[in-house]
PDB file of C-alpha atoms in Angstrom:
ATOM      1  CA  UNK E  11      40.009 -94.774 168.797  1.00  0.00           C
ATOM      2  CA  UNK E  12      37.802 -97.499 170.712  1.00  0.00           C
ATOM      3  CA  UNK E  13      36.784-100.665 168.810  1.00  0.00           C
ATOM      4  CA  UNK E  14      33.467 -99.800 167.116  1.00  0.00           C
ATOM      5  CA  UNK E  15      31.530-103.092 167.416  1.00  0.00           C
ATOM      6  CA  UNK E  16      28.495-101.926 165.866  1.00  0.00           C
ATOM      7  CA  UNK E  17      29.285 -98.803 163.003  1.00  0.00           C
ATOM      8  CA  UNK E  18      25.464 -98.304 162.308  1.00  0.00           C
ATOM      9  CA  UNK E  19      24.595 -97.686 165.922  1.00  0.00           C
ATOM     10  CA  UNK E  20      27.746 -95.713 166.733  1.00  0.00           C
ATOM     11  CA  UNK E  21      27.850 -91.985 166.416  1.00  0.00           C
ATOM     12  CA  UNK E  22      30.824 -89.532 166.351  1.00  0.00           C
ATOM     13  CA  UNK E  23      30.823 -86.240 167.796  1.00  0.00           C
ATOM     14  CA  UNK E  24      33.614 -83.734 167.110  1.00  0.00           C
ATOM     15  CA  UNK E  25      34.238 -81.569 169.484  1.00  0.00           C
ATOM     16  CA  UNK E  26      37.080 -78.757 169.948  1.00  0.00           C
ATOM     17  CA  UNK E  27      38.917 -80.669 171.791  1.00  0.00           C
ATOM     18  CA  UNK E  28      38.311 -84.308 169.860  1.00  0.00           C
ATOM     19  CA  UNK E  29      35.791 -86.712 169.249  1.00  0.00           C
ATOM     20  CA  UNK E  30      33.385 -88.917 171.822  1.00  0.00           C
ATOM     21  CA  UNK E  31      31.958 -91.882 170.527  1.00  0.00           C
ATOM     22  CA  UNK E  32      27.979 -92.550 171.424  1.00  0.00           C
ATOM     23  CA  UNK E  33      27.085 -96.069 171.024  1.00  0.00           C
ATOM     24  CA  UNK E  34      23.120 -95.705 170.802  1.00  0.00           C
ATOM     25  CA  UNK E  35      20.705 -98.448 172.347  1.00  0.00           C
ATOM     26  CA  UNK E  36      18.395 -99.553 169.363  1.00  0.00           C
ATOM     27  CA  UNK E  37      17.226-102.767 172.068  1.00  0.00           C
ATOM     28  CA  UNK E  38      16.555-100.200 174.382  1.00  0.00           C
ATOM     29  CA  UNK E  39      14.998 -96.746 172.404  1.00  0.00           C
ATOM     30  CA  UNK E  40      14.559 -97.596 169.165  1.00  0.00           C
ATOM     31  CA  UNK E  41      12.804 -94.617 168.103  1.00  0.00           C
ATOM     32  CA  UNK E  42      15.402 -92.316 169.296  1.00  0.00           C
ATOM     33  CA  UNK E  43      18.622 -94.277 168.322  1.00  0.00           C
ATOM     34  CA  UNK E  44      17.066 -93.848 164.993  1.00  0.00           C
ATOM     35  CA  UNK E  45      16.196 -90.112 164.784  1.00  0.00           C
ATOM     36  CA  UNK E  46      19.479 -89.643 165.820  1.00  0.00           C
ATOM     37  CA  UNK E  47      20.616 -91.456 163.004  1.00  0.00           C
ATOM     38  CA  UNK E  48      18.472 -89.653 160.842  1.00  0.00           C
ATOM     39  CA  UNK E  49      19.043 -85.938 161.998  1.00  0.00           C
ATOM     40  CA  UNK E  50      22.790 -86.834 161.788  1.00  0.00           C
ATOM     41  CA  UNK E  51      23.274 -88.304 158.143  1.00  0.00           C
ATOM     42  CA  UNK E  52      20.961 -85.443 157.345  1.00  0.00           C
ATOM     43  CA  UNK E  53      23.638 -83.084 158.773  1.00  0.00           C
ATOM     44  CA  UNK E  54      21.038 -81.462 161.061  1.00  0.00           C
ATOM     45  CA  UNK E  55      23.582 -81.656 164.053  1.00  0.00           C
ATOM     46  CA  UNK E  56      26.698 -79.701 162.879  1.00  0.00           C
ATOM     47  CA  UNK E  57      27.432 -77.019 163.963  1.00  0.00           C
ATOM     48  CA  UNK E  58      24.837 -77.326 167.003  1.00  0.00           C
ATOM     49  CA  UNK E  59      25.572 -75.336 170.195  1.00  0.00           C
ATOM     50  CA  UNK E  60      25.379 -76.979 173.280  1.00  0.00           C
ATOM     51  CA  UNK E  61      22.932 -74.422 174.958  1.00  0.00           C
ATOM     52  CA  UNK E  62      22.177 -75.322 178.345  1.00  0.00           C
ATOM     53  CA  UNK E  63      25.375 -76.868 180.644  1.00  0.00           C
ATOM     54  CA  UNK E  64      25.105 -77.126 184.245  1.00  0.00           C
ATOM     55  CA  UNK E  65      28.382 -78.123 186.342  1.00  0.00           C
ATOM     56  CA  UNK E  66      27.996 -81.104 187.956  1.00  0.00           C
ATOM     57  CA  UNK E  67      24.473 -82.205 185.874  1.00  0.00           C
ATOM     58  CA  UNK E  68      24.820 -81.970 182.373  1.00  0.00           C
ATOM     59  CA  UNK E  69      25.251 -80.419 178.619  1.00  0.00           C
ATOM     60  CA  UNK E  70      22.286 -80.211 176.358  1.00  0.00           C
ATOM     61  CA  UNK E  71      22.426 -79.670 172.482  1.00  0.00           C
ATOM     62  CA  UNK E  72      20.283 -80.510 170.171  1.00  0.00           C
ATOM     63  CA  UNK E  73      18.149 -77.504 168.880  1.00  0.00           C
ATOM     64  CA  UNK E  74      18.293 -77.813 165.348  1.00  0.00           C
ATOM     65  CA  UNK E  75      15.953 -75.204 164.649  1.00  0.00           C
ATOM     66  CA  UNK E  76      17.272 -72.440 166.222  1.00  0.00           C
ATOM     67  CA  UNK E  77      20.960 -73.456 167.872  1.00  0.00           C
ATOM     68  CA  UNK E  78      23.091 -73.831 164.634  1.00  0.00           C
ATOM     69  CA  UNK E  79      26.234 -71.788 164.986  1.00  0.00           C
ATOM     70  CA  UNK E  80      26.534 -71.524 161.163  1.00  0.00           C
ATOM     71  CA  UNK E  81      23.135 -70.887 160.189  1.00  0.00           C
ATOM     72  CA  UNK E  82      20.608 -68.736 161.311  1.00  0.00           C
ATOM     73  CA  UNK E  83      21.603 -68.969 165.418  1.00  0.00           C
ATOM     74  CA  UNK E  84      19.430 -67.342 167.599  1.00  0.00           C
ATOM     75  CA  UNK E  85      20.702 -67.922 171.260  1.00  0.00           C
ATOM     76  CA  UNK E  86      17.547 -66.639 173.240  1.00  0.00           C
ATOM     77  CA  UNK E  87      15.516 -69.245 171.281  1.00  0.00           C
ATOM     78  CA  UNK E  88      18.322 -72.057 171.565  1.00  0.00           C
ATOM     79  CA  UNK E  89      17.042 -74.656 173.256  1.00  0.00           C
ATOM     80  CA  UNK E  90      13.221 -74.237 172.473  1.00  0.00           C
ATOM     81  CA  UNK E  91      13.453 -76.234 169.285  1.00  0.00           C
ATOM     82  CA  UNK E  92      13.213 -79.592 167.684  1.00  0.00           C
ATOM     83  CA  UNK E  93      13.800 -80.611 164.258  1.00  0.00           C
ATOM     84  CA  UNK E  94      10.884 -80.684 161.049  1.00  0.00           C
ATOM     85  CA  UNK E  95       9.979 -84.166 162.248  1.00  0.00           C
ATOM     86  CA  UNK E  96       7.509 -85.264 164.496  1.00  0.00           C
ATOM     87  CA  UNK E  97       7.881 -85.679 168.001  1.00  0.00           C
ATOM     88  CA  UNK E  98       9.230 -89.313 169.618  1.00  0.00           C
ATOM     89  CA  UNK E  99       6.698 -91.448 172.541  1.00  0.00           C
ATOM     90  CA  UNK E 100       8.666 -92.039 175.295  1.00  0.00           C
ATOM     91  CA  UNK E 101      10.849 -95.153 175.337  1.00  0.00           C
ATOM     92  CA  UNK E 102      11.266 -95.187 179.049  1.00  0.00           C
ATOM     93  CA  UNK E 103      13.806 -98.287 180.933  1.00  0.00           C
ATOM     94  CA  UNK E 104      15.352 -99.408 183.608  1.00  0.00           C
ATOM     95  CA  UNK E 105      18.875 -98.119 182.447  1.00  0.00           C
ATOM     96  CA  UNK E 106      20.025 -95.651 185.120  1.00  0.00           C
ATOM     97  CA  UNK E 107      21.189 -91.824 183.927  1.00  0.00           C
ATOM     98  CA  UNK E 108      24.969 -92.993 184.643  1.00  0.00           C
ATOM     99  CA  UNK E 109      27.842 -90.522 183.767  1.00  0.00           C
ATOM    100  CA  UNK E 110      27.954 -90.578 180.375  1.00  0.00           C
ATOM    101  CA  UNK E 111      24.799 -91.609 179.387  1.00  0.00           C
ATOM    102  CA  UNK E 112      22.758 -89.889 176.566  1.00  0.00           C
ATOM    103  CA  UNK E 113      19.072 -88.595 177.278  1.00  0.00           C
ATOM    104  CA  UNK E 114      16.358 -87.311 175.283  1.00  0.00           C
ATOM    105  CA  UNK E 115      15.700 -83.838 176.280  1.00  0.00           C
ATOM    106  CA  UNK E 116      11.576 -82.896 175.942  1.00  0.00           C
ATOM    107  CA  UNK E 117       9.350 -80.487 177.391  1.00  0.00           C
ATOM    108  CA  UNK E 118       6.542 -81.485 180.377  1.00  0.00           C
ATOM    109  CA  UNK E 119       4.706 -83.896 178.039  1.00  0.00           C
ATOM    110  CA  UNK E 120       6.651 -87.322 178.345  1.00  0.00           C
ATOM    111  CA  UNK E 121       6.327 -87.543 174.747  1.00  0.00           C
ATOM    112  CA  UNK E 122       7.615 -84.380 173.598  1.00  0.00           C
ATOM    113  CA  UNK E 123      11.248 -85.578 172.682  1.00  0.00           C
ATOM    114  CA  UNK E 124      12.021 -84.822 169.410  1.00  0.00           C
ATOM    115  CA  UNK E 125      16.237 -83.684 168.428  1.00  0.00           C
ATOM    116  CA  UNK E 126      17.535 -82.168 171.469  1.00  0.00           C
ATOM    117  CA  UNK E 127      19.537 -84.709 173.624  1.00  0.00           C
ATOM    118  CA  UNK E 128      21.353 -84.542 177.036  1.00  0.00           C
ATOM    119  CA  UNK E 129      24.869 -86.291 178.555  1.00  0.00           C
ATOM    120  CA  UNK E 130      25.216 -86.482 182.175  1.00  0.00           C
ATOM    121  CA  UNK E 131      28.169 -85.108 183.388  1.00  0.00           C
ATOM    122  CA  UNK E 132      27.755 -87.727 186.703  1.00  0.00           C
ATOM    123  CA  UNK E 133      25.302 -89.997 187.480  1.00  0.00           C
ATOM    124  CA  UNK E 134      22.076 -88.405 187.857  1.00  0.00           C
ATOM    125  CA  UNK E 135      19.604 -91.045 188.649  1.00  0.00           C
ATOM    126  CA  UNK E 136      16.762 -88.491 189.918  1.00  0.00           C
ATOM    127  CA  UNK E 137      15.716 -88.693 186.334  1.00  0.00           C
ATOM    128  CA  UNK E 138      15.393 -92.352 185.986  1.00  0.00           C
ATOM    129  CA  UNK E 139      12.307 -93.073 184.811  1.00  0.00           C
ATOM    130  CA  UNK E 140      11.547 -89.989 183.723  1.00  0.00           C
ATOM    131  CA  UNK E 141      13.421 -89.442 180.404  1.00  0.00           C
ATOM    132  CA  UNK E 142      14.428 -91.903 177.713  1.00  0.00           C
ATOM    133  CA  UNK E 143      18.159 -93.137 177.657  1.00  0.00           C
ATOM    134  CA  UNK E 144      19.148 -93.915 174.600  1.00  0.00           C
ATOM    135  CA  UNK E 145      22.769 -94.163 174.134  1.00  0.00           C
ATOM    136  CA  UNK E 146      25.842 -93.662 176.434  1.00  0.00           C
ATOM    137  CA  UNK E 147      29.552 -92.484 175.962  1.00  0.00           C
ATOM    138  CA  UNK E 148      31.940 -95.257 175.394  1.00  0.00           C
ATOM    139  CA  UNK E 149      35.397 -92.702 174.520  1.00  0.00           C
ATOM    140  CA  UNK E 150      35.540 -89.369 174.719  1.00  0.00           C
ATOM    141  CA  UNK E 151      34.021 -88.129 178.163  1.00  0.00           C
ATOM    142  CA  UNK E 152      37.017 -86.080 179.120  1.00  0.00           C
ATOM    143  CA  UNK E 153      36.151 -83.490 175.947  1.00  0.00           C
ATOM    144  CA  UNK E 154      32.224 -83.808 177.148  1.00  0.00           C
ATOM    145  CA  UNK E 155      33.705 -82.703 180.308  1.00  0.00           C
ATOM    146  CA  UNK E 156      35.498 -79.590 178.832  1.00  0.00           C
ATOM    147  CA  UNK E 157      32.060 -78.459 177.526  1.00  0.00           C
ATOM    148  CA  UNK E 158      31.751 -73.934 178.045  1.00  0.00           C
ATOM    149  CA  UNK E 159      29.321 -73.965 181.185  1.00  0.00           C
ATOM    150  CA  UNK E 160      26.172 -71.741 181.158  1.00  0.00           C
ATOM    151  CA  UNK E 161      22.589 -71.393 180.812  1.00  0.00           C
ATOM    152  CA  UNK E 162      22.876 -70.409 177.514  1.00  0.00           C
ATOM    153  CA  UNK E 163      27.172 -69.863 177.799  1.00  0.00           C
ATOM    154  CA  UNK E 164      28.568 -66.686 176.810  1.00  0.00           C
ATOM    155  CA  UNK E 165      30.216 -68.343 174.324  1.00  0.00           C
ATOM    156  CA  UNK E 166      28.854 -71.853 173.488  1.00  0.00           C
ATOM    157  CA  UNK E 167      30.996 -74.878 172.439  1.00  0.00           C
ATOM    158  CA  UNK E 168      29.097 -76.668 169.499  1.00  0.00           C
ATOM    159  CA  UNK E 169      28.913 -79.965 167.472  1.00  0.00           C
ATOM    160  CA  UNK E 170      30.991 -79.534 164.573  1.00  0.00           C
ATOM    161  CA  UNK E 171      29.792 -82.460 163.091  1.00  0.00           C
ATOM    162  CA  UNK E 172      27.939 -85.607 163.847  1.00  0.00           C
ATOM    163  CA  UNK E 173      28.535 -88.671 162.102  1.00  0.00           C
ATOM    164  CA  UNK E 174      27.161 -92.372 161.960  1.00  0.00           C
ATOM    165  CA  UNK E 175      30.230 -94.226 162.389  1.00  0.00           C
ATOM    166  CA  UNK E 176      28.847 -96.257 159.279  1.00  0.00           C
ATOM    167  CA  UNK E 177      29.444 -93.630 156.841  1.00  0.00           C
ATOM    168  CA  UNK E 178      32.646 -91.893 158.360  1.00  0.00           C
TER     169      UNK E 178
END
């Protein structure tokens, strides 16, 4: 595994085929490194289908309302969800959407972000500006890449969990 140079701002995504390593950008999006934080030591992310992957763009997850595999999944409604808390203001920069990078998915109102997140599969930089980057992949990218595609997929990969590196 990659040298984790900062555990609290490091999460760890386990995938089917292994884990991919997020270090978040507190300097950057400090509102949405946290929540992420927060949703995961709450365990709000396991088990959390990715629900929306487009070859060549990106896979979204997030939905903790209504995309948990284990609990209550309701794929027609995965992906219009958020989590109990309240929505996040934008935290907008001048980091690109690079390959790899994590984005906060929201709705048409800038600050509508709340749990569902985004990782580019290349570099998409048609959305810089335009949604908050808050974290990027630093090992891992060739699971991300193995991702079921689909709008929702037939049969969606998930989170199986989603740790702080912190407390793993």
């Amino acid at each position: 595994m990659a040298e984790i140079k900062d555990p609290e701002n490091t999460i760890i995504i386990e995938l089917k085929d292994g884990a991919v390593l997020i270090e978040l950008l507190p300097d950057v999006a400090p509102k949405h490194a946290e929540r992420m934080k927060e949703l995961a030591r709450a365990g709000k992310y396991d088990n959390v289908a990715f629900h929306r992957v487009i070859d060549g763009f990106m896979a979204q997850t997030g939905d903790v309302e209504h995309a948990n595999m284990e609990k209550d999944y309701n794929p027609g409604r995965a992906g219009t969800g958020g989590s109990a808390l309240p929505d996040l203001p934008a935290e907008f920069s001048k980091l690109p959407h690079d390959r790899g990078t994590l984005g906060a998915a929201r709705s048409q109102n800038p600050n509508s972000a709340n749990s569902q997140f985004f990782i580019n599969f290349k570099d998409n930089h048609f959305l810089n500006g335009q949604y908050t980057v808050y974290g990027r992949v630093i090992e891992g990218m060739e699971h991300v890449d193995r991702i079921q595609r689909g709008e929702p997929p037939a049969s969606p990969d998930r989170m199986i969990s989603v740790k702080v590196a912190a407390d793993a």
